[in-house]
Amino acid sequence: MEEMIKLAHGAGGKQTSELIGQVFKKNFDNPYFTPDDAAILTVTGDRIAMTTDGFIVSPYRFPGGNIGKLSVCGTVNDLACMGAKPKYMTCGFVIEEGFPMKDLQEITDLMAATAKEAGVVFVAGDTKVAGKGQVDKVFITTTGIGEVMPDVNLSGKNAKPGDVILVTGDVGRHGCTILLEREDLGIHADITSDCAPLWGTVKAMLDCTKDIHVIRDATRGGVGTVLYEIAAESDCGVRIDRDSIPVHSAVEGVCDMLGLDPLYLANEGTMVVIAPKDKAEDLLRVLHGCPYSANAAVIGEITEDNKGRVIAVNTLGVPTMLPQPSGELLPRIC
């Protein structure tokens, strides 16, 4: 196997076959993985969920993961937010000529391990090799299909006044990790991305109660953006308590130095959950027993007033409107 990706690896000939066989098939092989033009799949549920996403994160390797792990987590978590058990995935690679083969192997190794943990299999894919400088090293696009659990109805429009708002973990860690890796800020902090597959977490909550109104993956734009989206979809208000929001101390320190709000930094292992108030205690108990949600907390409530707005109460008990996100949110994480 050659050490670098060459244009010939995307030309459809011998090198393409070698790349597929020695890198992709090696890691993604399963009974559905086929050399035919499309995979034939079986879905037994009445409802399926389907999602697609593109990943262009730079750097492609970061503390806590790489673009491959991120592509799997992002897709299975989007399915999980709809109450769907992830079953099948496809992936498309655009690789820059000259990209190290060992790095591609590292990416697919972690993709395979993350997919195994999430219980999802790769059934099809595509590889393109772009000329030097046409892409930034490697881009991945993934599509996922999942089977929606019975009696589950999750949507931002389902939030109701009196519901509580939970986060399943501390906020802003992935965005802060990428920012420190990408920019030469001279800041050294012990921060690792929260990137993780969360279907197990969602299933544990839904096994506890189907009476959950909203689950949302707080990726681009962070928790603050998700709360504004839910406020708009449900035509309700949102009120949160700043002191209740879990933030890693190192993330808080970096945000203080740079004037950033952790509520607007991306997460890849933290979800926003909205449920009736009488379910909060049981949900917290379940979340605290899951591997990726030890820091889960109730952070606020859905209100009848201030429709479409997010009100944040500070340490002194003073309510202020959380600024609505606009323009380019820093840093970009995909």
GROMACS .gro file of N, CA and C in nm, residues 148-268:
model
  363
  148VAL      N    1  -3.727   0.418   1.429
  148VAL     CA    2  -3.786   0.497   1.536
  148VAL      C    3  -3.856   0.405   1.636
  149MET      N    4  -3.827   0.427   1.764
  149MET     CA    5  -3.890   0.345   1.869
  149MET      C    6  -4.041   0.370   1.873
  150PRO      N    7  -4.117   0.268   1.908
  150PRO     CA    8  -4.263   0.285   1.917
  150PRO      C    9  -4.301   0.390   2.022
  151ASP      N   10  -4.411   0.461   1.993
  151ASP     CA   11  -4.471   0.556   2.088
  151ASP      C   12  -4.379   0.672   2.124
  152VAL      N   13  -4.287   0.705   2.034
  152VAL     CA   14  -4.197   0.818   2.057
  152VAL      C   15  -4.232   0.928   1.957
  153ASN      N   16  -4.246   1.050   2.007
  153ASN     CA   17  -4.276   1.164   1.921
  153ASN      C   18  -4.195   1.283   1.971
  154LEU      N   19  -4.083   1.306   1.908
  154LEU     CA   20  -3.990   1.411   1.952
  154LEU      C   21  -3.983   1.521   1.848
  155SER      N   22  -4.002   1.645   1.891
  155SER     CA   23  -3.993   1.758   1.799
  155SER      C   24  -3.985   1.886   1.881
  156GLY      N   25  -3.915   1.985   1.826
  156GLY     CA   26  -3.906   2.114   1.894
  156GLY      C   27  -4.040   2.179   1.916
  157LYS      N   28  -4.138   2.149   1.831
  157LYS     CA   29  -4.270   2.211   1.846
  157LYS      C   30  -4.348   2.152   1.964
  158ASN      N   31  -4.297   2.043   2.023
  158ASN     CA   32  -4.369   1.979   2.133
  158ASN      C   33  -4.342   2.041   2.270
  159ALA      N   34  -4.246   2.132   2.280
  159ALA     CA   35  -4.217   2.195   2.409
  159ALA      C   36  -4.338   2.270   2.460
  160LYS      N   37  -4.367   2.257   2.591
  160LYS     CA   38  -4.486   2.318   2.651
  160LYS      C   39  -4.449   2.397   2.776
  161PRO      N   40  -4.521   2.507   2.802
  161PRO     CA   41  -4.496   2.582   2.927
  161PRO      C   42  -4.504   2.489   3.048
  162GLY      N   43  -4.409   2.505   3.138
  162GLY     CA   44  -4.400   2.418   3.255
  162GLY      C   45  -4.301   2.306   3.239
  163ASP      N   46  -4.263   2.272   3.114
  163ASP     CA   47  -4.160   2.171   3.092
  163ASP      C   48  -4.026   2.218   3.149
  164VAL      N   49  -3.944   2.122   3.189
  164VAL     CA   50  -3.809   2.154   3.233
  164VAL      C   51  -3.710   2.130   3.119
  165ILE      N   52  -3.600   2.201   3.126
  165ILE     CA   53  -3.493   2.190   3.027
  165ILE      C   54  -3.372   2.128   3.094
  166LEU      N   55  -3.324   2.018   3.036
  166LEU     CA   56  -3.204   1.953   3.087
  166LEU      C   57  -3.095   1.957   2.981
  167VAL      N   58  -2.971   1.955   3.025
  167VAL     CA   59  -2.859   1.924   2.937
  167VAL      C   60  -2.797   1.795   2.987
  168THR      N   61  -2.751   1.712   2.894
  168THR     CA   62  -2.700   1.580   2.934
  168THR      C   63  -2.554   1.584   2.976
  169GLY      N   64  -2.488   1.699   2.964
  169GLY     CA   65  -2.347   1.709   3.003
  169GLY      C   66  -2.303   1.853   3.006
  170ASP      N   67  -2.175   1.874   3.038
  170ASP     CA   68  -2.122   2.012   3.040
  170ASP      C   69  -2.115   2.067   2.899
  171VAL      N   70  -2.119   2.199   2.886
  171VAL     CA   71  -2.140   2.262   2.756
  171VAL      C   72  -2.014   2.331   2.705
  172GLY      N   73  -2.001   2.332   2.571
  172GLY     CA   74  -1.897   2.409   2.504
  172GLY      C   75  -1.762   2.342   2.490
  173ARG      N   76  -1.751   2.216   2.530
  173ARG     CA   77  -1.618   2.154   2.536
  173ARG      C   78  -1.561   2.124   2.397
  174HIS      N   79  -1.644   2.078   2.304
  174HIS     CA   80  -1.592   2.047   2.171
  174HIS      C   81  -1.547   2.174   2.099
  175GLY      N   82  -1.630   2.276   2.101
  175GLY     CA   83  -1.593   2.401   2.034
  175GLY      C   84  -1.466   2.461   2.091
  176CYS      N   85  -1.451   2.455   2.222
  176CYS     CA   86  -1.331   2.509   2.286
  176CYS      C   87  -1.208   2.427   2.248
  177THR      N   88  -1.224   2.296   2.240
  177THR     CA   89  -1.113   2.209   2.201
  177THR      C   90  -1.063   2.242   2.061
  178ILE      N   91  -1.156   2.256   1.965
  178ILE     CA   92  -1.118   2.285   1.828
  178ILE      C   93  -1.055   2.423   1.817
  179LEU      N   94  -1.109   2.520   1.890
  179LEU     CA   95  -1.053   2.656   1.888
  179LEU      C   96  -0.908   2.656   1.932
  180LEU      N   97  -0.877   2.587   2.041
  180LEU     CA   98  -0.740   2.586   2.092
  180LEU      C   99  -0.646   2.510   2.000
  181GLU      N  100  -0.697   2.406   1.933
  181GLU     CA  101  -0.613   2.330   1.841
  181GLU      C  102  -0.588   2.407   1.711
  182ARG      N  103  -0.684   2.486   1.670
  182ARG     CA  104  -0.675   2.551   1.539
  182ARG      C  105  -0.599   2.683   1.545
  183GLU      N  106  -0.622   2.760   1.648
  183GLU     CA  107  -0.568   2.895   1.654
  183GLU      C  108  -0.445   2.901   1.743
  184ASP      N  109  -0.349   2.985   1.706
  184ASP     CA  110  -0.227   3.005   1.785
  184ASP      C  111  -0.254   3.114   1.888
  185LEU      N  112  -0.323   3.075   1.995
  185LEU     CA  113  -0.366   3.173   2.094
  185LEU      C  114  -0.271   3.180   2.214
  186GLY      N  115  -0.178   3.087   2.222
  186GLY     CA  116  -0.087   3.086   2.335
  186GLY      C  117  -0.155   3.045   2.464
  187ILE      N  118  -0.268   2.977   2.453
  187ILE     CA  119  -0.343   2.931   2.570
  187ILE      C  120  -0.328   2.780   2.580
  188HIS      N  121  -0.284   2.734   2.695
  188HIS     CA  122  -0.270   2.590   2.716
  188HIS      C  123  -0.370   2.547   2.824
  189ALA      N  124  -0.462   2.461   2.785
  189ALA     CA  125  -0.566   2.416   2.878
  189ALA      C  126  -0.592   2.268   2.855
  190ASP      N  127  -0.621   2.199   2.962
  190ASP     CA  128  -0.647   2.054   2.957
  190ASP      C  129  -0.795   2.032   2.922
  191ILE      N  130  -0.825   2.040   2.792
  191ILE     CA  131  -0.963   2.027   2.745
  191ILE      C  132  -0.968   1.920   2.636
  192THR      N  133  -1.061   1.829   2.649
  192THR     CA  134  -1.081   1.722   2.552
  192THR      C  135  -1.223   1.729   2.498
  193SER      N  136  -1.239   1.709   2.369
  193SER     CA  137  -1.373   1.710   2.309
  193SER      C  138  -1.464   1.610   2.377
  194ASP      N  139  -1.593   1.646   2.385
  194ASP     CA  140  -1.692   1.555   2.441
  194ASP      C  141  -1.751   1.462   2.335
  195CYS      N  142  -1.689   1.455   2.218
  195CYS     CA  143  -1.739   1.376   2.105
  195CYS      C  144  -1.771   1.232   2.148
  196ALA      N  145  -1.896   1.191   2.133
  196ALA     CA  146  -1.938   1.057   2.177
  196ALA      C  147  -2.068   1.018   2.108
  197PRO      N  148  -2.088   0.887   2.084
  197PRO     CA  149  -2.216   0.840   2.030
  197PRO      C  150  -2.318   0.825   2.143
  198LEU      N  151  -2.437   0.883   2.127
  198LEU     CA  152  -2.530   0.898   2.239
  198LEU      C  153  -2.659   0.817   2.227
  199TRP      N  154  -2.665   0.720   2.134
  199TRP     CA  155  -2.787   0.642   2.126
  199TRP      C  156  -2.815   0.569   2.257
  200GLY      N  157  -2.713   0.514   2.321
  200GLY     CA  158  -2.733   0.445   2.448
  200GLY      C  159  -2.793   0.536   2.554
  201THR      N  160  -2.750   0.661   2.555
  201THR     CA  161  -2.803   0.759   2.649
  201THR      C  162  -2.951   0.786   2.620
  202VAL      N  163  -2.984   0.807   2.493
  202VAL     CA  164  -3.123   0.834   2.456
  202VAL      C  165  -3.211   0.714   2.485
  203LYS      N  166  -3.165   0.595   2.451
  203LYS     CA  167  -3.245   0.475   2.476
  203LYS      C  168  -3.273   0.459   2.626
  204ALA      N  169  -3.172   0.488   2.709
  204ALA     CA  170  -3.193   0.476   2.854
  204ALA      C  171  -3.301   0.573   2.901
  205MET      N  172  -3.303   0.694   2.846
  205MET     CA  173  -3.408   0.790   2.883
  205MET      C  174  -3.545   0.743   2.836
  206LEU      N  175  -3.552   0.695   2.711
  206LEU     CA  176  -3.681   0.652   2.658
  206LEU      C  177  -3.730   0.523   2.722
  207ASP      N  178  -3.639   0.440   2.769
  207ASP     CA  179  -3.679   0.321   2.845
  207ASP      C  180  -3.738   0.361   2.980
  208CYS      N  181  -3.690   0.475   3.031
  208CYS     CA  182  -3.742   0.527   3.158
  208CYS      C  183  -3.880   0.588   3.139
  209THR      N  184  -3.898   0.668   3.033
  209THR     CA  185  -4.026   0.730   3.003
  209THR      C  186  -4.031   0.772   2.856
  210LYS      N  187  -4.143   0.747   2.791
  210LYS     CA  188  -4.164   0.795   2.655
  210LYS      C  189  -4.215   0.939   2.657
  211ASP      N  190  -4.246   0.988   2.776
  211ASP     CA  191  -4.302   1.123   2.790
  211ASP      C  192  -4.190   1.227   2.790
  212ILE      N  193  -4.120   1.233   2.679
  212ILE     CA  194  -4.017   1.335   2.655
  212ILE      C  195  -4.061   1.412   2.531
  213HIS      N  196  -4.053   1.543   2.536
  213HIS     CA  197  -4.107   1.625   2.427
  213HIS      C  198  -4.002   1.660   2.321
  214VAL      N  199  -3.880   1.688   2.365
  214VAL     CA  200  -3.776   1.732   2.272
  214VAL      C  201  -3.642   1.672   2.313
  215ILE      N  202  -3.566   1.624   2.216
  215ILE     CA  203  -3.423   1.596   2.236
  215ILE      C  204  -3.352   1.660   2.118
  216ARG      N  205  -3.251   1.737   2.146
  216ARG     CA  206  -3.183   1.809   2.039
  216ARG      C  207  -3.032   1.803   2.062
  217ASP      N  208  -2.957   1.774   1.957
  217ASP     CA  209  -2.811   1.767   1.960
  217ASP      C  210  -2.755   1.909   1.951
  218ALA      N  211  -2.683   1.952   2.053
  218ALA     CA  212  -2.636   2.092   2.060
  218ALA      C  213  -2.500   2.106   1.994
  219THR      N  214  -2.496   2.091   1.861
  219THR     CA  215  -2.368   2.097   1.789
  219THR      C  216  -2.337   2.241   1.749
  220ARG      N  217  -2.342   2.272   1.619
  220ARG     CA  218  -2.311   2.407   1.576
  220ARG      C  219  -2.400   2.510   1.646
  221GLY      N  220  -2.339   2.612   1.700
  221GLY     CA  221  -2.416   2.715   1.769
  221GLY      C  222  -2.444   2.687   1.914
  222GLY      N  223  -2.418   2.562   1.958
  222GLY     CA  224  -2.428   2.529   2.098
  222GLY      C  225  -2.569   2.530   2.155
  223VAL      N  226  -2.575   2.525   2.287
  223VAL     CA  227  -2.703   2.518   2.359
  223VAL      C  228  -2.786   2.644   2.337
  224GLY      N  229  -2.721   2.759   2.333
  224GLY     CA  230  -2.794   2.884   2.314
  224GLY      C  231  -2.873   2.886   2.184
  225THR      N  232  -2.810   2.842   2.075
  225THR     CA  233  -2.878   2.839   1.946
  225THR      C  234  -2.993   2.739   1.947
  226VAL      N  235  -2.972   2.622   2.006
  226VAL     CA  236  -3.077   2.520   2.014
  226VAL      C  237  -3.198   2.574   2.091
  227LEU      N  238  -3.175   2.645   2.200
  227LEU     CA  239  -3.286   2.698   2.279
  227LEU      C  240  -3.366   2.800   2.200
  228TYR      N  241  -3.299   2.882   2.120
  228TYR     CA  242  -3.372   2.977   2.036
  228TYR      C  243  -3.452   2.903   1.929
  229GLU      N  244  -3.396   2.797   1.873
  229GLU     CA  245  -3.470   2.719   1.774
  229GLU      C  246  -3.597   2.659   1.835
  230ILE      N  247  -3.584   2.604   1.954
  230ILE     CA  248  -3.699   2.542   2.020
  230ILE      C  249  -3.804   2.646   2.057
  231ALA      N  250  -3.760   2.762   2.104
  231ALA     CA  251  -3.853   2.870   2.138
  231ALA      C  252  -3.934   2.911   2.015
  232ALA      N  253  -3.867   2.918   1.899
  232ALA     CA  254  -3.937   2.956   1.776
  232ALA      C  255  -4.033   2.847   1.730
  233GLU      N  256  -3.988   2.720   1.736
  233GLU     CA  257  -4.073   2.609   1.689
  233GLU      C  258  -4.198   2.593   1.774
  234SER      N  259  -4.183   2.612   1.905
  234SER     CA  260  -4.294   2.586   1.998
  234SER      C  261  -4.377   2.709   2.027
  235ASP      N  262  -4.331   2.826   1.983
  235ASP     CA  263  -4.396   2.954   2.013
  235ASP      C  264  -4.410   2.972   2.164
  236CYS      N  265  -4.303   2.939   2.235
  236CYS     CA  266  -4.297   2.954   2.380
  236CYS      C  267  -4.176   3.038   2.417
  237GLY      N  268  -4.163   3.068   2.545
  237GLY     CA  269  -4.043   3.132   2.596
  237GLY      C  270  -3.953   3.031   2.664
  238VAL      N  271  -3.828   3.070   2.684
  238VAL     CA  272  -3.731   2.985   2.753
  238VAL      C  273  -3.666   3.067   2.864
  239ARG      N  274  -3.656   3.010   2.981
  239ARG     CA  275  -3.590   3.076   3.094
  239ARG      C  276  -3.487   2.980   3.151
  240ILE      N  277  -3.362   3.024   3.157
  240ILE     CA  278  -3.254   2.938   3.208
  240ILE      C  279  -3.182   3.006   3.323
  241ASP      N  280  -3.123   2.925   3.407
  241ASP     CA  281  -3.047   2.971   3.523
  241ASP      C  282  -2.898   2.952   3.494
  242ARG      N  283  -2.827   3.061   3.480
  242ARG     CA  284  -2.684   3.054   3.446
  242ARG      C  285  -2.606   2.965   3.542
  243ASP      N  286  -2.636   2.975   3.671
  243ASP     CA  287  -2.559   2.901   3.771
  243ASP      C  288  -2.583   2.750   3.763
  244SER      N  289  -2.690   2.708   3.698
  244SER     CA  290  -2.721   2.565   3.690
  244SER      C  291  -2.655   2.498   3.570
  245ILE      N  292  -2.598   2.577   3.479
  245ILE     CA  293  -2.544   2.521   3.356
  245ILE      C  294  -2.404   2.464   3.383
  246PRO      N  295  -2.383   2.334   3.361
  246PRO     CA  296  -2.251   2.276   3.386
  246PRO      C  297  -2.150   2.317   3.279
  247VAL      N  298  -2.039   2.376   3.323
  247VAL     CA  299  -1.931   2.418   3.234
  247VAL      C  300  -1.799   2.371   3.295
  248HIS      N  301  -1.719   2.301   3.217
  248HIS     CA  302  -1.587   2.257   3.264
  248HIS      C  303  -1.506   2.381   3.303
  249SER      N  304  -1.432   2.371   3.412
  249SER     CA  305  -1.359   2.488   3.464
  249SER      C  306  -1.259   2.543   3.362
  250ALA      N  307  -1.193   2.454   3.286
  250ALA     CA  308  -1.097   2.500   3.185
  250ALA      C  309  -1.169   2.572   3.071
  251VAL      N  310  -1.286   2.521   3.031
  251VAL     CA  311  -1.364   2.588   2.927
  251VAL      C  312  -1.408   2.725   2.975
  252GLU      N  313  -1.452   2.733   3.099
  252GLU     CA  314  -1.494   2.861   3.156
  252GLU      C  315  -1.378   2.961   3.157
  253GLY      N  316  -1.258   2.912   3.191
  253GLY     CA  317  -1.141   3.000   3.194
  253GLY      C  318  -1.106   3.053   3.057
  254VAL      N  319  -1.108   2.965   2.956
  254VAL     CA  320  -1.078   3.007   2.819
  254VAL      C  321  -1.182   3.108   2.771
  255CYS      N  322  -1.309   3.081   2.798
  255CYS     CA  323  -1.415   3.173   2.756
  255CYS      C  324  -1.401   3.310   2.823
  256ASP      N  325  -1.363   3.311   2.949
  256ASP     CA  326  -1.342   3.438   3.019
  256ASP      C  327  -1.229   3.518   2.955
  257MET      N  328  -1.122   3.449   2.916
  257MET     CA  329  -1.008   3.518   2.855
  257MET      C  330  -1.040   3.573   2.717
  258LEU      N  331  -1.123   3.501   2.642
  258LEU     CA  332  -1.149   3.537   2.503
  258LEU      C  333  -1.282   3.608   2.483
  259GLY      N  334  -1.358   3.626   2.589
  259GLY     CA  335  -1.486   3.694   2.578
  259GLY      C  336  -1.592   3.612   2.506
  260LEU      N  337  -1.586   3.480   2.520
  260LEU     CA  338  -1.682   3.391   2.455
  260LEU      C  339  -1.784   3.342   2.556
  261ASP      N  340  -1.900   3.303   2.507
  261ASP     CA  341  -2.004   3.245   2.591
  261ASP      C  342  -2.010   3.096   2.564
  262PRO      N  343  -1.987   3.012   2.664
  262PRO     CA  344  -1.989   2.867   2.641
  262PRO      C  345  -2.123   2.816   2.589
  263LEU      N  346  -2.229   2.893   2.609
  263LEU     CA  347  -2.360   2.852   2.558
  263LEU      C  348  -2.365   2.852   2.405
  264TYR      N  349  -2.271   2.924   2.341
  264TYR     CA  350  -2.269   2.929   2.196
  264TYR      C  351  -2.155   2.847   2.134
  265LEU      N  352  -2.083   2.773   2.218
  265LEU     CA  353  -1.978   2.685   2.166
  265LEU      C  354  -2.035   2.546   2.143
  266ALA      N  355  -1.982   2.480   2.041
  266ALA     CA  356  -2.036   2.353   1.997
  266ALA      C  357  -2.012   2.240   2.097
  267ASN      N  358  -2.104   2.144   2.093
  267ASN     CA  359  -2.092   2.020   2.169
  267ASN      C  360  -2.106   1.904   2.071
  268GLU      N  361  -2.041   1.794   2.100
  268GLU     CA  362  -2.059   1.673   2.020
  268GLU      C  363  -2.092   1.553   2.107
   0.00000   0.00000   0.00000
